[in-house]
Short mmCIF file of C-alpha atoms and ligand atoms in Angstrom, two decimals:
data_model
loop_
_atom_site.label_atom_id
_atom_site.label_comp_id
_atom_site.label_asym_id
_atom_site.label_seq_id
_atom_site.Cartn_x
_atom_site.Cartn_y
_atom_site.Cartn_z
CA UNK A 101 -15.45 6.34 -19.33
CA UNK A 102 -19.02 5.28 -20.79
CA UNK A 103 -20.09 1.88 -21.02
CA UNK A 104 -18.05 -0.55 -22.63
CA UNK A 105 -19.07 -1.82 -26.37
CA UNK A 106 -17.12 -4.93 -27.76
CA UNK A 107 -16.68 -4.84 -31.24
CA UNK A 108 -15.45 -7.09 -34.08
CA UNK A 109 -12.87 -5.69 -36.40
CA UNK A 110 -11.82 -7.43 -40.34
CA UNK A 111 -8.15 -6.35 -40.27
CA UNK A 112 -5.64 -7.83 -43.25
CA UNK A 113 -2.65 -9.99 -41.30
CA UNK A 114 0.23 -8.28 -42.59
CA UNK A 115 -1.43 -4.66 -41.12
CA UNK A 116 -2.15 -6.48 -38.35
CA UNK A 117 1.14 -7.91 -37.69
CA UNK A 118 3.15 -4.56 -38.37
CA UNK A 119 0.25 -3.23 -35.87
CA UNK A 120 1.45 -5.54 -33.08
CA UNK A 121 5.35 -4.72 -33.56
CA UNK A 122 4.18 -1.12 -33.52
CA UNK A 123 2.01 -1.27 -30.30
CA UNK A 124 5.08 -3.47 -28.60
CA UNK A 125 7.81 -0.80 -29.21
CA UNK A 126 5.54 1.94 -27.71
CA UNK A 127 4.81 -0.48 -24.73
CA UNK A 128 1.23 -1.20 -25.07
CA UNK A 129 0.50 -4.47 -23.67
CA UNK A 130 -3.16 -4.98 -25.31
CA UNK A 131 -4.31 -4.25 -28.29
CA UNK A 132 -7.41 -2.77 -26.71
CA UNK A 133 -5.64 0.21 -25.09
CA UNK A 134 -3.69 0.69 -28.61
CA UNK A 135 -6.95 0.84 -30.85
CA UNK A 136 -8.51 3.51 -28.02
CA UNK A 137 -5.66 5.75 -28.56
CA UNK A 138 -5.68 6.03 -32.04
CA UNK A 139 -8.83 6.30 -32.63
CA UNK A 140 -8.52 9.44 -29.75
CA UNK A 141 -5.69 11.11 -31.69
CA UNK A 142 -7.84 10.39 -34.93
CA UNK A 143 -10.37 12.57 -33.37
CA UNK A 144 -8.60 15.20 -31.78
CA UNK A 145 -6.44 15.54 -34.36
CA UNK A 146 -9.70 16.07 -36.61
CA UNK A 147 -11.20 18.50 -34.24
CA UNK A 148 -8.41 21.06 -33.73
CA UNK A 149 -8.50 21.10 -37.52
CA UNK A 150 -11.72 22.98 -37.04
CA UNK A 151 -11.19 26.32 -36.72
CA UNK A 152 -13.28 27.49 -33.80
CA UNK A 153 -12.45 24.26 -31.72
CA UNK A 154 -10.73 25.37 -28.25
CA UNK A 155 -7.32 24.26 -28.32
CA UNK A 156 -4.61 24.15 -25.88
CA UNK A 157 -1.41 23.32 -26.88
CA UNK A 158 2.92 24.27 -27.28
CA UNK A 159 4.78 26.04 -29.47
CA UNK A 160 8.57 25.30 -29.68
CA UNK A 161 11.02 27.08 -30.95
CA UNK A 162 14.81 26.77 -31.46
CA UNK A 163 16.51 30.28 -32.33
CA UNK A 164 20.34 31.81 -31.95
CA UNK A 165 19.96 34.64 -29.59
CA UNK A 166 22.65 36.30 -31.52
CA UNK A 167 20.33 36.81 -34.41
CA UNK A 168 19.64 40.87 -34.43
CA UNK A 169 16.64 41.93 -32.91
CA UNK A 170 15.00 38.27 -33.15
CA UNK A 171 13.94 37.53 -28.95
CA UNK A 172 12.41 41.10 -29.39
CA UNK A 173 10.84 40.69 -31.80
CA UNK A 174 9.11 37.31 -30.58
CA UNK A 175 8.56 38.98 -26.76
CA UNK A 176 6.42 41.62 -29.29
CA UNK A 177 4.69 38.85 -31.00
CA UNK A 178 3.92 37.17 -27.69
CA UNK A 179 2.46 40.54 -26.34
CA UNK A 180 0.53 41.08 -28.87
CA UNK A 181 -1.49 37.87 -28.43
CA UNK A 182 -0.97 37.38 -24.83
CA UNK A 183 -4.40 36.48 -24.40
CA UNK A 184 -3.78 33.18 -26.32
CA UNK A 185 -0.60 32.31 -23.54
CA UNK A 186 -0.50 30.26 -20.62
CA UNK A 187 3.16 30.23 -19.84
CA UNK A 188 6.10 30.43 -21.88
CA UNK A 189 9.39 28.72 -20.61
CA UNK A 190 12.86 29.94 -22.02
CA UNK A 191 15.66 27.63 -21.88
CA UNK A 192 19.55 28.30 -22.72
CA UNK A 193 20.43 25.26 -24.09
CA UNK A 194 24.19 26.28 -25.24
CA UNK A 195 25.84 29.63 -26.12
CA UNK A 196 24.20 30.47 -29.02
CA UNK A 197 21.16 28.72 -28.78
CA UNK A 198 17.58 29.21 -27.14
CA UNK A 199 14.49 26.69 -26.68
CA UNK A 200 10.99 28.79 -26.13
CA UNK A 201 8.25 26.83 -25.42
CA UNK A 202 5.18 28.74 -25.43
CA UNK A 203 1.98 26.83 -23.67
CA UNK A 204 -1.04 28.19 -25.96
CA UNK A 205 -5.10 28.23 -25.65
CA UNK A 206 -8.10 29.52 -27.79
CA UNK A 207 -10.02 28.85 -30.93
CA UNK A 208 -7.73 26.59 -33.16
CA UNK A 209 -7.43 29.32 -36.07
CA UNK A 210 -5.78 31.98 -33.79
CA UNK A 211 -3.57 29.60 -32.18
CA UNK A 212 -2.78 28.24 -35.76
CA UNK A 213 -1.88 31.99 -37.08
CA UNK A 214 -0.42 32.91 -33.52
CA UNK A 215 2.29 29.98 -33.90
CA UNK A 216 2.88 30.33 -38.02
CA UNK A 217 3.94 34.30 -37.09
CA UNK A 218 6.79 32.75 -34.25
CA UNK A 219 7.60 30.02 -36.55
CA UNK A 220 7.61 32.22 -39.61
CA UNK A 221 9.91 34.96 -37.93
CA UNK A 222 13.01 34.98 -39.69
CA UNK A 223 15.96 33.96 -37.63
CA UNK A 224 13.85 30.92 -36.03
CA UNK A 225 15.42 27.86 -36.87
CA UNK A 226 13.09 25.52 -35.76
CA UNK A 227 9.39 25.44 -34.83
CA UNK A 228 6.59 23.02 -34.34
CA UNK A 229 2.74 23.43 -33.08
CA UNK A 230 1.12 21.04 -31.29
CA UNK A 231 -2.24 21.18 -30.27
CA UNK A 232 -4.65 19.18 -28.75
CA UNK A 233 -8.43 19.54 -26.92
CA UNK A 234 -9.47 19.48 -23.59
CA UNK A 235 -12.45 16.94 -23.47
CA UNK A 236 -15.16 20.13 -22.58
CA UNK A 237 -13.70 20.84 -26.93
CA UNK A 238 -14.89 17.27 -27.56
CA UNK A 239 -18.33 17.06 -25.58
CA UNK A 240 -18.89 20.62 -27.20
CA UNK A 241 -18.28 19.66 -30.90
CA UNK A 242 -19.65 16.01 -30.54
NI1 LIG B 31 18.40 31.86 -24.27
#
């Protein structure tokens, strides 16, 4: 952490209230703490955005193993870009129904395409991407 700067902020006192009920159900207990994460997740959520920005990050999916052809299909998608895995975790959550969770890294835009292809794959029912940067992405793109 760099030196500390104290700072003065004009907020309206409805925001601010709904603020403070927001930081209390997600168990901040100072505002401080609550201000330095958003404004984090403002920034790395603007950074990954960029498309050469090293990401790392997860892709989750939710697919019925019954569907024909479908976990071959992603296996071929994931060795076709295995230099953008770290891991990938299969779980059987019921009969019919997997959880992948694919642990991702590399320049945003290929993780970005990377994950819309598994999403995009028809038989997935459910995806998301999330991706954040390691702070060597931040100190490199500050
Ligand atoms: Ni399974």
């Amino acid at each position: 952490m760099g030196i500390l700067s104290r700072i003065g902020v004009a907020i309206d006192s409805d925001l601010l209230t709904r603020f403070d009920q927001f930081i209390a159900k997600h168990g901040y207990t100072n505002r401080s703490e609550a201000f330095r994460d958003l404004i984090r997740d403002r920034l790395v959520s603007a950074m990954v955005e960029s498309p050469e920005t090293f990401v790392v990050g997860t892709v989750t999916l939710i697919y019925d193993h019954h569907s024909r052809l479908l976990p071959e299909r992603l296996t071929d998608l994931q060795h076709a870009n295995h230099d953008l895995i770290i891991s990938t975790t299969h779980a059987h959550l019921d009969h019919d129904t997997c959880l992948e969770a694919i642990v991702v890294k590399g320049p945003s835009k290929r993780v970005q395409k990377f994950a819309d292809l598994l999403i995009g794959t028809k038989g997935v029912q459910h995806g998301r991407l999330v991706m954040t940067a390691p702070k060597s992405s931040v100190l490199k793109t500050a």
